[in-house]
PDB file of C-alpha atoms in Angstrom:
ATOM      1  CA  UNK A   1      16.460  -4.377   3.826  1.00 83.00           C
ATOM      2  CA  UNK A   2      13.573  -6.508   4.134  1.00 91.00           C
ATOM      3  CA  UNK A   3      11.246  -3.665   3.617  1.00 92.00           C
ATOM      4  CA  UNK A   4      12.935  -3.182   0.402  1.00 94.00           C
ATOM      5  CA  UNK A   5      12.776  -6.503  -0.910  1.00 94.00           C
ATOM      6  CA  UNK A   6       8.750  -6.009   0.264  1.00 95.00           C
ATOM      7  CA  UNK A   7       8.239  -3.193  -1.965  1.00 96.00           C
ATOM      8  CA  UNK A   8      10.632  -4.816  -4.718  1.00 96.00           C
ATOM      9  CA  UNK A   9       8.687  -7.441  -4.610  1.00 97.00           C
ATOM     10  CA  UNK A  10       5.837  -5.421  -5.071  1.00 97.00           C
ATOM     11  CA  UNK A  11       6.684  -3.687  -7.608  1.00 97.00           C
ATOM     12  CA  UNK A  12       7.696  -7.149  -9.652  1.00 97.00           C
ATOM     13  CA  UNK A  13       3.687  -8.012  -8.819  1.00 97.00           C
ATOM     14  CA  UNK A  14       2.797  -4.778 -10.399  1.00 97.00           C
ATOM     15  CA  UNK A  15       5.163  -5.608 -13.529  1.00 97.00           C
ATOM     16  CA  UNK A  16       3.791  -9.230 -13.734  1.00 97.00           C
ATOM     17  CA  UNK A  17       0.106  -8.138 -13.705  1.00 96.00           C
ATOM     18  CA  UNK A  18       0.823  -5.387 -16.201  1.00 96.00           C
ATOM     19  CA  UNK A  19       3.209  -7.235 -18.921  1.00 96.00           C
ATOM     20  CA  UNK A  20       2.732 -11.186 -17.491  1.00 92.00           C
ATOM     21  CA  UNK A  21      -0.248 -13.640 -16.915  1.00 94.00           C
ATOM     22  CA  UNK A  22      -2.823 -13.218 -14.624  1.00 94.00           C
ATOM     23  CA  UNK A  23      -1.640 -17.144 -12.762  1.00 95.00           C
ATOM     24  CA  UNK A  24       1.524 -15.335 -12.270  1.00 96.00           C
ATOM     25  CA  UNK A  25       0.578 -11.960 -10.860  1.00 96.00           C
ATOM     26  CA  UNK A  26      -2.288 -13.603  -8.642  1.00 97.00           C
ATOM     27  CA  UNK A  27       1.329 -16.286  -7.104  1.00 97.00           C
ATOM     28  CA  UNK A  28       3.221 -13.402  -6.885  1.00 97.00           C
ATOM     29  CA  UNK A  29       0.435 -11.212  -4.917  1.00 97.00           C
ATOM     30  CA  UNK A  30      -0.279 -14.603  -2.293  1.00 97.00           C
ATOM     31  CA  UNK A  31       3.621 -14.518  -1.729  1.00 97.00           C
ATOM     32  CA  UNK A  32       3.884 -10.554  -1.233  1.00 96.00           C
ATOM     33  CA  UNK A  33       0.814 -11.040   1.263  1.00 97.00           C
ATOM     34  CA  UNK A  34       2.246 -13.963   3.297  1.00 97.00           C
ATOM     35  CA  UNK A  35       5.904 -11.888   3.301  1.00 96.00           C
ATOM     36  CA  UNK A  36       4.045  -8.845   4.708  1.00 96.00           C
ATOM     37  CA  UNK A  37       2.189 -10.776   7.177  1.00 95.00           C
ATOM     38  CA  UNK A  38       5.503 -12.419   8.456  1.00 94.00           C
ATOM     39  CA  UNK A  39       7.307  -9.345   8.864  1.00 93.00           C
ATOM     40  CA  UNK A  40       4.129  -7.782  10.384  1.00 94.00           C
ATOM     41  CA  UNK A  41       4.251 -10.584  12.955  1.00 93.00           C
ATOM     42  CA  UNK A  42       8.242  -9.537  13.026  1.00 90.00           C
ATOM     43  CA  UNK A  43       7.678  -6.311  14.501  1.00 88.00           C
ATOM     44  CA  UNK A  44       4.189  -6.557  16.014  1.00 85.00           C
ATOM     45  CA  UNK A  45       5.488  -7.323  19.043  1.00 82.00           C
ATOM     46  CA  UNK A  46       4.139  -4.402  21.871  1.00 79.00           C
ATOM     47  CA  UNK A  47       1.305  -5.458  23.968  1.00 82.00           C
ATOM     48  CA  UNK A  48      -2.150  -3.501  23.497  1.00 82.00           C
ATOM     49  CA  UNK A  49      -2.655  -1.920  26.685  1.00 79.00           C
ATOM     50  CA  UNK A  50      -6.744  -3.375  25.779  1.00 78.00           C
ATOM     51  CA  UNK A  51      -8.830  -5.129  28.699  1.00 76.00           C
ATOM     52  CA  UNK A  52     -12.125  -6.671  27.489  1.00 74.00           C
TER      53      UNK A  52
ATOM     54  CA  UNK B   1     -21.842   0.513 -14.730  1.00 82.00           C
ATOM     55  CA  UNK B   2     -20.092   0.025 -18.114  1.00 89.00           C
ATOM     56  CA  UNK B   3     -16.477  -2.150 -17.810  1.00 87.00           C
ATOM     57  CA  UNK B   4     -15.054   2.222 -19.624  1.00 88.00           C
ATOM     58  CA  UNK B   5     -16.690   3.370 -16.199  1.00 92.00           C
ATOM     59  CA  UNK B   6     -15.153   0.407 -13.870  1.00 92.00           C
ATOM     60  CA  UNK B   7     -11.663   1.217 -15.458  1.00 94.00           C
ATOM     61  CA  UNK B   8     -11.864   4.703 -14.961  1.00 95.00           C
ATOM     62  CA  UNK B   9     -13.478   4.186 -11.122  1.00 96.00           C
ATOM     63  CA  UNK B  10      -9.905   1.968 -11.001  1.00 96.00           C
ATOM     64  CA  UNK B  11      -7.663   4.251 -12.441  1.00 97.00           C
ATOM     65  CA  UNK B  12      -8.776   7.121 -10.457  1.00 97.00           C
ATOM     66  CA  UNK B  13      -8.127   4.543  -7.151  1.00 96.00           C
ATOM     67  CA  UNK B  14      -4.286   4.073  -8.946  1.00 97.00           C
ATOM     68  CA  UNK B  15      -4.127   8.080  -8.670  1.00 97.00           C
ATOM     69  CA  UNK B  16      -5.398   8.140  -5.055  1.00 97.00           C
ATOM     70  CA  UNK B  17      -3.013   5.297  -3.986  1.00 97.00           C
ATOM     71  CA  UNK B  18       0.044   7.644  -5.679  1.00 97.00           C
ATOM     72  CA  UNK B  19      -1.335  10.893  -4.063  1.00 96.00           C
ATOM     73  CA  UNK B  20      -1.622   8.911  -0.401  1.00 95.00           C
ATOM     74  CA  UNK B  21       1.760   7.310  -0.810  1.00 95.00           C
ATOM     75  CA  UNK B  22       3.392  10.705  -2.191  1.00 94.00           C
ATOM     76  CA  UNK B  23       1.760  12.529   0.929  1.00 92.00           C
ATOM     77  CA  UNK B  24       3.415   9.916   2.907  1.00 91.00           C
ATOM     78  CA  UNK B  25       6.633  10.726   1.768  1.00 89.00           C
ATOM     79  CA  UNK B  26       6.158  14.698   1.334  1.00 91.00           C
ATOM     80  CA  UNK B  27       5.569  14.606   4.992  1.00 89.00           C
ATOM     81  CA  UNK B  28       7.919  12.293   6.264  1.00 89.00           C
ATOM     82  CA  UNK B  29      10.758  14.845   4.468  1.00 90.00           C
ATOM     83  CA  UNK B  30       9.019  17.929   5.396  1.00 90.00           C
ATOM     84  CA  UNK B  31       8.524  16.911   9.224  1.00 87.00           C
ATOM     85  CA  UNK B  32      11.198  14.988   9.367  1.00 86.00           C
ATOM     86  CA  UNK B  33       9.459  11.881  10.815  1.00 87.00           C
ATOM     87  CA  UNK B  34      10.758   8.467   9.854  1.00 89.00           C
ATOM     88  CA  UNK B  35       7.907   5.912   9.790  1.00 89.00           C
ATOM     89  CA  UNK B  36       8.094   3.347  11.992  1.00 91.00           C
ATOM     90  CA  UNK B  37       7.534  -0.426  10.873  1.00 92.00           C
ATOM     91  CA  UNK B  38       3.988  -0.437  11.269  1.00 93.00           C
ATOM     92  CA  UNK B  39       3.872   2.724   9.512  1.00 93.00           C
ATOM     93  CA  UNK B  40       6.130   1.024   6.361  1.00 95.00           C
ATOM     94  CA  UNK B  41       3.375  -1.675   6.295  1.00 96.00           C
ATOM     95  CA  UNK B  42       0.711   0.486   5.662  1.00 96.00           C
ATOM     96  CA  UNK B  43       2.264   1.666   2.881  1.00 96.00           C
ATOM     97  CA  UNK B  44       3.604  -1.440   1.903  1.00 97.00           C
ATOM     98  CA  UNK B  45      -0.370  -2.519   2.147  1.00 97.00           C
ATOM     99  CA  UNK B  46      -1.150   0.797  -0.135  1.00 97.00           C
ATOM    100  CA  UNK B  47       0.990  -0.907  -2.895  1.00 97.00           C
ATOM    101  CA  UNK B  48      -0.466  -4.372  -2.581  1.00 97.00           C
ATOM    102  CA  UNK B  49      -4.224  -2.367  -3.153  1.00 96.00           C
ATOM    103  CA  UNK B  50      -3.207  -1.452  -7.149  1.00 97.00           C
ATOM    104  CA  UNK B  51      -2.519  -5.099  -7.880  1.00 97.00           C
ATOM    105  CA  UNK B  52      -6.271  -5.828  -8.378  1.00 96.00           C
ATOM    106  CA  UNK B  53      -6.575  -2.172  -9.527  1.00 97.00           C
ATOM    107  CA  UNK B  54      -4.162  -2.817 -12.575  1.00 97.00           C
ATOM    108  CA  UNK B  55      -5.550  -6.070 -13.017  1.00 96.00           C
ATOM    109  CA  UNK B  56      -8.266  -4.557 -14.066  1.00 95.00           C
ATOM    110  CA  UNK B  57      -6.748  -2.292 -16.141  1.00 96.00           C
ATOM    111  CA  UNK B  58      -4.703  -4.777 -18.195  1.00 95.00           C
ATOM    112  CA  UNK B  59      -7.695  -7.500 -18.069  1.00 94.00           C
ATOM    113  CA  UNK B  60     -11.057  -5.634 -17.884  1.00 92.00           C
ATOM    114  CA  UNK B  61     -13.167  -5.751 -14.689  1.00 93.00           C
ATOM    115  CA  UNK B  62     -13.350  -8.854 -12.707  1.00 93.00           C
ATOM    116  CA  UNK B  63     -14.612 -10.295  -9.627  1.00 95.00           C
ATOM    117  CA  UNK B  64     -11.224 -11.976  -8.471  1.00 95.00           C
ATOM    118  CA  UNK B  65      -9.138  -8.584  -9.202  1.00 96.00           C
ATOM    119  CA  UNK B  66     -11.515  -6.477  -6.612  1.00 97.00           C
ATOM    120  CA  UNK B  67     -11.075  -9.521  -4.378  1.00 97.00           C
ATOM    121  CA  UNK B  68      -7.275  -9.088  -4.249  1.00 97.00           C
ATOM    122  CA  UNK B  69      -8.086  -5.424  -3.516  1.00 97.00           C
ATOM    123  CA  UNK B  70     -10.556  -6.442  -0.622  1.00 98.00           C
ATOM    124  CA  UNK B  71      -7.756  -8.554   0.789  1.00 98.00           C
ATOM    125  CA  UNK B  72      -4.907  -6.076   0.584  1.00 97.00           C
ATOM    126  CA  UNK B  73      -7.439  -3.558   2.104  1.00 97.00           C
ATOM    127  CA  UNK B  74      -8.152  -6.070   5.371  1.00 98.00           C
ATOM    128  CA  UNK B  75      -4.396  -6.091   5.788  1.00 97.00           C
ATOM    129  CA  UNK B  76      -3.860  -2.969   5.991  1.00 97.00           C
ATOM    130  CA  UNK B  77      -6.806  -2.228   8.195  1.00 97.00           C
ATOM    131  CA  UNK B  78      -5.750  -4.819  10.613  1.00 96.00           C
ATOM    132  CA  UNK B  79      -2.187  -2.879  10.514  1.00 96.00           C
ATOM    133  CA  UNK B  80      -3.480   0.370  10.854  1.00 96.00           C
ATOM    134  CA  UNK B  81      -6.336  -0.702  13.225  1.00 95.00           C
ATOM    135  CA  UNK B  82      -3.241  -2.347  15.866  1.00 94.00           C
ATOM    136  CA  UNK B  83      -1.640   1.123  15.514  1.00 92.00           C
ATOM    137  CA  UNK B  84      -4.433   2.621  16.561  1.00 93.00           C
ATOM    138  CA  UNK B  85      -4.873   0.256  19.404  1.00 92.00           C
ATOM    139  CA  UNK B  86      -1.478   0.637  20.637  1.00 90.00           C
ATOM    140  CA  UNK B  87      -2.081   4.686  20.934  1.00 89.00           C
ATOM    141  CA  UNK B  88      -5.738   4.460  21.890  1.00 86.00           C
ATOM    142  CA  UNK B  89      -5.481   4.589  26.047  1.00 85.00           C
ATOM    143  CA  UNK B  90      -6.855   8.714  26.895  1.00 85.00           C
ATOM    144  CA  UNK B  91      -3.638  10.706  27.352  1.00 84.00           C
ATOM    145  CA  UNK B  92      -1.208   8.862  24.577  1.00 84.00           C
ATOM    146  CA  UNK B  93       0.414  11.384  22.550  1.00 84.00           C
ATOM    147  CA  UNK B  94       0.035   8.907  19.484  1.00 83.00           C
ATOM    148  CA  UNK B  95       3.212   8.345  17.161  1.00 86.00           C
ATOM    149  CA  UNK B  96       4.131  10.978  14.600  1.00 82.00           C
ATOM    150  CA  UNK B  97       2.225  14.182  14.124  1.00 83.00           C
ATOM    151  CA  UNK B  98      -1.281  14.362  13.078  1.00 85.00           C
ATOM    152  CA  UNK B  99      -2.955  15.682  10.591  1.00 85.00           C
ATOM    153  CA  UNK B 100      -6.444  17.685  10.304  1.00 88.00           C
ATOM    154  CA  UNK B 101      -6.794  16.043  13.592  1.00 88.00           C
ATOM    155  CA  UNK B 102      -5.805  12.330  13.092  1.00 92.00           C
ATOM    156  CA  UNK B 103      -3.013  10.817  13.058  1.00 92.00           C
ATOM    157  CA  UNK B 104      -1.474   8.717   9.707  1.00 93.00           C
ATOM    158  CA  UNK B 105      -2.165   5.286  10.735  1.00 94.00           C
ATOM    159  CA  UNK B 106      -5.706   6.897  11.889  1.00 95.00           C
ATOM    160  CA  UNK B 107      -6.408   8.110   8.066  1.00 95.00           C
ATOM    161  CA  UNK B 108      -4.868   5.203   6.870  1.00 96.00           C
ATOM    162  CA  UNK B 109      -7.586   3.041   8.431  1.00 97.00           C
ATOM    163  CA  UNK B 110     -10.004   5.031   7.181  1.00 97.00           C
ATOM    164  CA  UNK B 111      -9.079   4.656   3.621  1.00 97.00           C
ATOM    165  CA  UNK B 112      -8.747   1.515   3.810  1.00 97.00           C
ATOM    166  CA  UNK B 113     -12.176   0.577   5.262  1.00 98.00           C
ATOM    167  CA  UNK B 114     -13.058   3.568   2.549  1.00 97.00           C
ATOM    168  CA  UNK B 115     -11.860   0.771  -0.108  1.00 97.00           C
ATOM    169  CA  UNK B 116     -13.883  -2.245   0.873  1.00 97.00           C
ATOM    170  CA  UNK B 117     -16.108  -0.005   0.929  1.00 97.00           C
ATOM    171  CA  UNK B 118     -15.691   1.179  -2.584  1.00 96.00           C
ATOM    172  CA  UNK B 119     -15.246  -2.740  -3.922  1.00 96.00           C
ATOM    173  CA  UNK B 120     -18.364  -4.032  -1.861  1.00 96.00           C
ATOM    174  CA  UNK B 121     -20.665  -1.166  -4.081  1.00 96.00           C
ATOM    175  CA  UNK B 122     -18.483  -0.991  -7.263  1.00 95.00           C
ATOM    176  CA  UNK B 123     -19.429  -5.203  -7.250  1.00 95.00           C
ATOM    177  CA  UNK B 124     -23.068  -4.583  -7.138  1.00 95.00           C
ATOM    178  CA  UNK B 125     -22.918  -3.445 -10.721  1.00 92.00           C
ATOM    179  CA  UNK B 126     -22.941  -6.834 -12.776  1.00 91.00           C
ATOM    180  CA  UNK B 127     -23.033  -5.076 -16.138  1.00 88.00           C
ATOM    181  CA  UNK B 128     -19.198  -4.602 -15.731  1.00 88.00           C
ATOM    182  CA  UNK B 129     -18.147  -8.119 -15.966  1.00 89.00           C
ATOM    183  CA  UNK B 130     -20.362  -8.761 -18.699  1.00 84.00           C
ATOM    184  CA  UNK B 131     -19.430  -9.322 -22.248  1.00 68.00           C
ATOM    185  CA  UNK B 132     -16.444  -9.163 -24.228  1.00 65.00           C
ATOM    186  CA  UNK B 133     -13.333 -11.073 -22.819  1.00 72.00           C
ATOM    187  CA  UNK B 134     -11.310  -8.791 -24.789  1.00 79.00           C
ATOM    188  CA  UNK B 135      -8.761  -5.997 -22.334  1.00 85.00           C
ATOM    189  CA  UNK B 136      -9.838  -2.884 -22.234  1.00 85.00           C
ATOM    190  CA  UNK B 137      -8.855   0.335 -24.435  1.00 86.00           C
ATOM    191  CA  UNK B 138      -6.914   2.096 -22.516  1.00 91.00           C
ATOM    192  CA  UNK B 139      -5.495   5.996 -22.688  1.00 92.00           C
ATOM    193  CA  UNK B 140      -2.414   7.975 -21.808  1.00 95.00           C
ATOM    194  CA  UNK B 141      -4.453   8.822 -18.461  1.00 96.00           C
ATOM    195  CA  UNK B 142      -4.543   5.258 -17.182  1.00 95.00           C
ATOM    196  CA  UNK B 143      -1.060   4.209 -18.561  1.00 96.00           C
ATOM    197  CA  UNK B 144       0.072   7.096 -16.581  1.00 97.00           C
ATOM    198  CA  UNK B 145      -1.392   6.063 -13.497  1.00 97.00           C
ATOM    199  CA  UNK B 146      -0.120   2.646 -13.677  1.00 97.00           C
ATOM    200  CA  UNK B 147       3.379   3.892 -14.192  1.00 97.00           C
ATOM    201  CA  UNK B 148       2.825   5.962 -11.578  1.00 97.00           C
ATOM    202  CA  UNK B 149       2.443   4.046  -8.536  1.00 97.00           C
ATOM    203  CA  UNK B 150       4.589   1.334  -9.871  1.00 97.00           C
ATOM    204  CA  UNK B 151       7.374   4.621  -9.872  1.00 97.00           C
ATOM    205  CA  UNK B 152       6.489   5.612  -6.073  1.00 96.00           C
ATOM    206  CA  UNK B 153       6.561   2.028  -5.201  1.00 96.00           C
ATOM    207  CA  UNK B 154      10.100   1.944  -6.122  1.00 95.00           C
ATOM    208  CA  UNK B 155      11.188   5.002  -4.723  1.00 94.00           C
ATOM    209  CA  UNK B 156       9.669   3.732  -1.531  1.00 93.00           C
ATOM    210  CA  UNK B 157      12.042   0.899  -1.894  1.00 94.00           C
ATOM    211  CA  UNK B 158      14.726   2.812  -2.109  1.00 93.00           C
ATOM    212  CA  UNK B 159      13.304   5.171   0.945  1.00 91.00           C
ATOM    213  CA  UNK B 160      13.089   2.001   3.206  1.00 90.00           C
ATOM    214  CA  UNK B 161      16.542   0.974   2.513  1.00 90.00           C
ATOM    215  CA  UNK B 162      17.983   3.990   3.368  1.00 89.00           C
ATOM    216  CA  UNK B 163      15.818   4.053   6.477  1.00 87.00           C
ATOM    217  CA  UNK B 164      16.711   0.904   7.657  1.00 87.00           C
ATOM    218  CA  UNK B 165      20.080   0.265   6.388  1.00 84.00           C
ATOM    219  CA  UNK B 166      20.554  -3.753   5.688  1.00 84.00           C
ATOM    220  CA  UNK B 167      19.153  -5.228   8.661  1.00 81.00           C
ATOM    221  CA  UNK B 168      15.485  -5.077  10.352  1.00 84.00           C
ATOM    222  CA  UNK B 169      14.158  -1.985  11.007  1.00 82.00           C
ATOM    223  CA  UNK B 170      13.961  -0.604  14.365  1.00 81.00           C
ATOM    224  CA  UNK B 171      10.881  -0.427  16.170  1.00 78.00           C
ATOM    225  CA  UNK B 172      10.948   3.724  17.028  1.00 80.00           C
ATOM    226  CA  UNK B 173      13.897   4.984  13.852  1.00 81.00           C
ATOM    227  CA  UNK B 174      15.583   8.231  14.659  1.00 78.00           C
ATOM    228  CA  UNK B 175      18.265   7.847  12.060  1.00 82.00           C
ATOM    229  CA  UNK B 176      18.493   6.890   8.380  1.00 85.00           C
ATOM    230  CA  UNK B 177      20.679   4.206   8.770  1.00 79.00           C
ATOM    231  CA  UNK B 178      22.537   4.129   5.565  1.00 79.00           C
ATOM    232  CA  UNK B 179      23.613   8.152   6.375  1.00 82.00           C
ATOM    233  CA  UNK B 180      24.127   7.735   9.835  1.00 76.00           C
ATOM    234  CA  UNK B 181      27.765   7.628  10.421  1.00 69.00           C
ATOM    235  CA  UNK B 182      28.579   6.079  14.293  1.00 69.00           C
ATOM    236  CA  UNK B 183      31.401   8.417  16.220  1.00 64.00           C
ATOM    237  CA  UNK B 184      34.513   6.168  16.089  1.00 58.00           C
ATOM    238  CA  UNK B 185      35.939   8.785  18.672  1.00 57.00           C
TER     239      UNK B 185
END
């Protein structure tokens, strides 16, 4: 579900910067980007097996 | 570099986003692998690269619209770079099957390193962003490409929602949700 809405929401940045104003596509891209990050942080949970 | 020649360099980036993002899905139905979250991002981060990239088609060539691509591209990398990570310890099998010797999430950080790449020495060329203000002429070949990835953006839509059914997606799927029918017996 919420990857859906990501790509939906995607695809309405896609639309926007094709058909809409360039303000409006560059909004729309900053709130796709902070969504992905926030369901990256969601699910990237497992711990690197790293050792510096 | 002419802003015809920057259009075309972005249009033929449109195409390769499709083909990678087609791939994706050819395999995933052929192998019958379901991505996994981190998997969905990249893609999801392969979508958010042809923003800038059809930017540039509807508005010309500009600094700002390769910048969006730049950012996108770091996203992804640092998505496909903790996949990596997580698999990297000798002896790990790695998630999904690999191809010509790397795995997905493996290529996928290549490409997208591969793009900043690309932007960094496509925005040496000033001569693009010079000029008229006016959009660019554009033929059936980029319209095509545009309404191309905008169509396998959708269909990954759809794709993740049957994956993951209506709530979050599990961290290792074996089922599509939305066909998977629980025994009741």
């Amino acid at each position: 579900m919420f990857f859906t809405g990501l790509f939906l929401l995607f695809v309405a940045t896609m639309l926007v910067a094709w058909f809409g104003t360039l303000r409006k596509a560059f909004m729309l891209f900053a709130l796709s980007m902070a969504l992905t990050g926030a369901l990256y942080l969601h699910h990237a949970t497992s711990t690197l097996p790293l050792s510096f | 570099m002419t802003p015809r020649i920057a259009v075309l360099l972005n249009t033929l980036g449109l195409y390769a986003i499709s083909v990678v993002l087609l791939a994706a899905f050819v395999f995933q139905i052929t192998l019958q692998e379901l991505p996994c979250p981190l998997c969905l991002l990249q893609r999801v981060a392969f979508t958010a690269l042809a923003v800038g990239l059809i930017l540039t088609l509807r508005y010309g060539p500009k600094p700002s619209h390769y910048g969006l691509t730049i950012i996108a591209a770091l996203a992804g990398a640092g998505i496909a770079g903790r996949q990596v990570l997580l698999h990297i310890q000798p002896g790990d099998p790695g998630f999904g099957s690999s191809i010509l010797g790397f795995h997905f999430y493996t290529w996928a950080f290549i490409f997208f390193i591969g793009a900043i790449a690309a932007c960094a020495a496509v925005l040496l060329f000033n001569k693009q962003f010079a000029g008229r203000d006016q959009p660019p002429s554009l033929g059936l070949f980029d319209r095509v490409a545009v309404w191309l990835v905008i169509s396998i953006t959708f269909v990954n839509a759809a794709g993740a929602l049957i994956e993951c059914g209506v709530g979050f997606c599990p961290a290792n799927p074996v089922v599509y949700e939305l066909l998977h029918r629980p025994d009741t017996t």
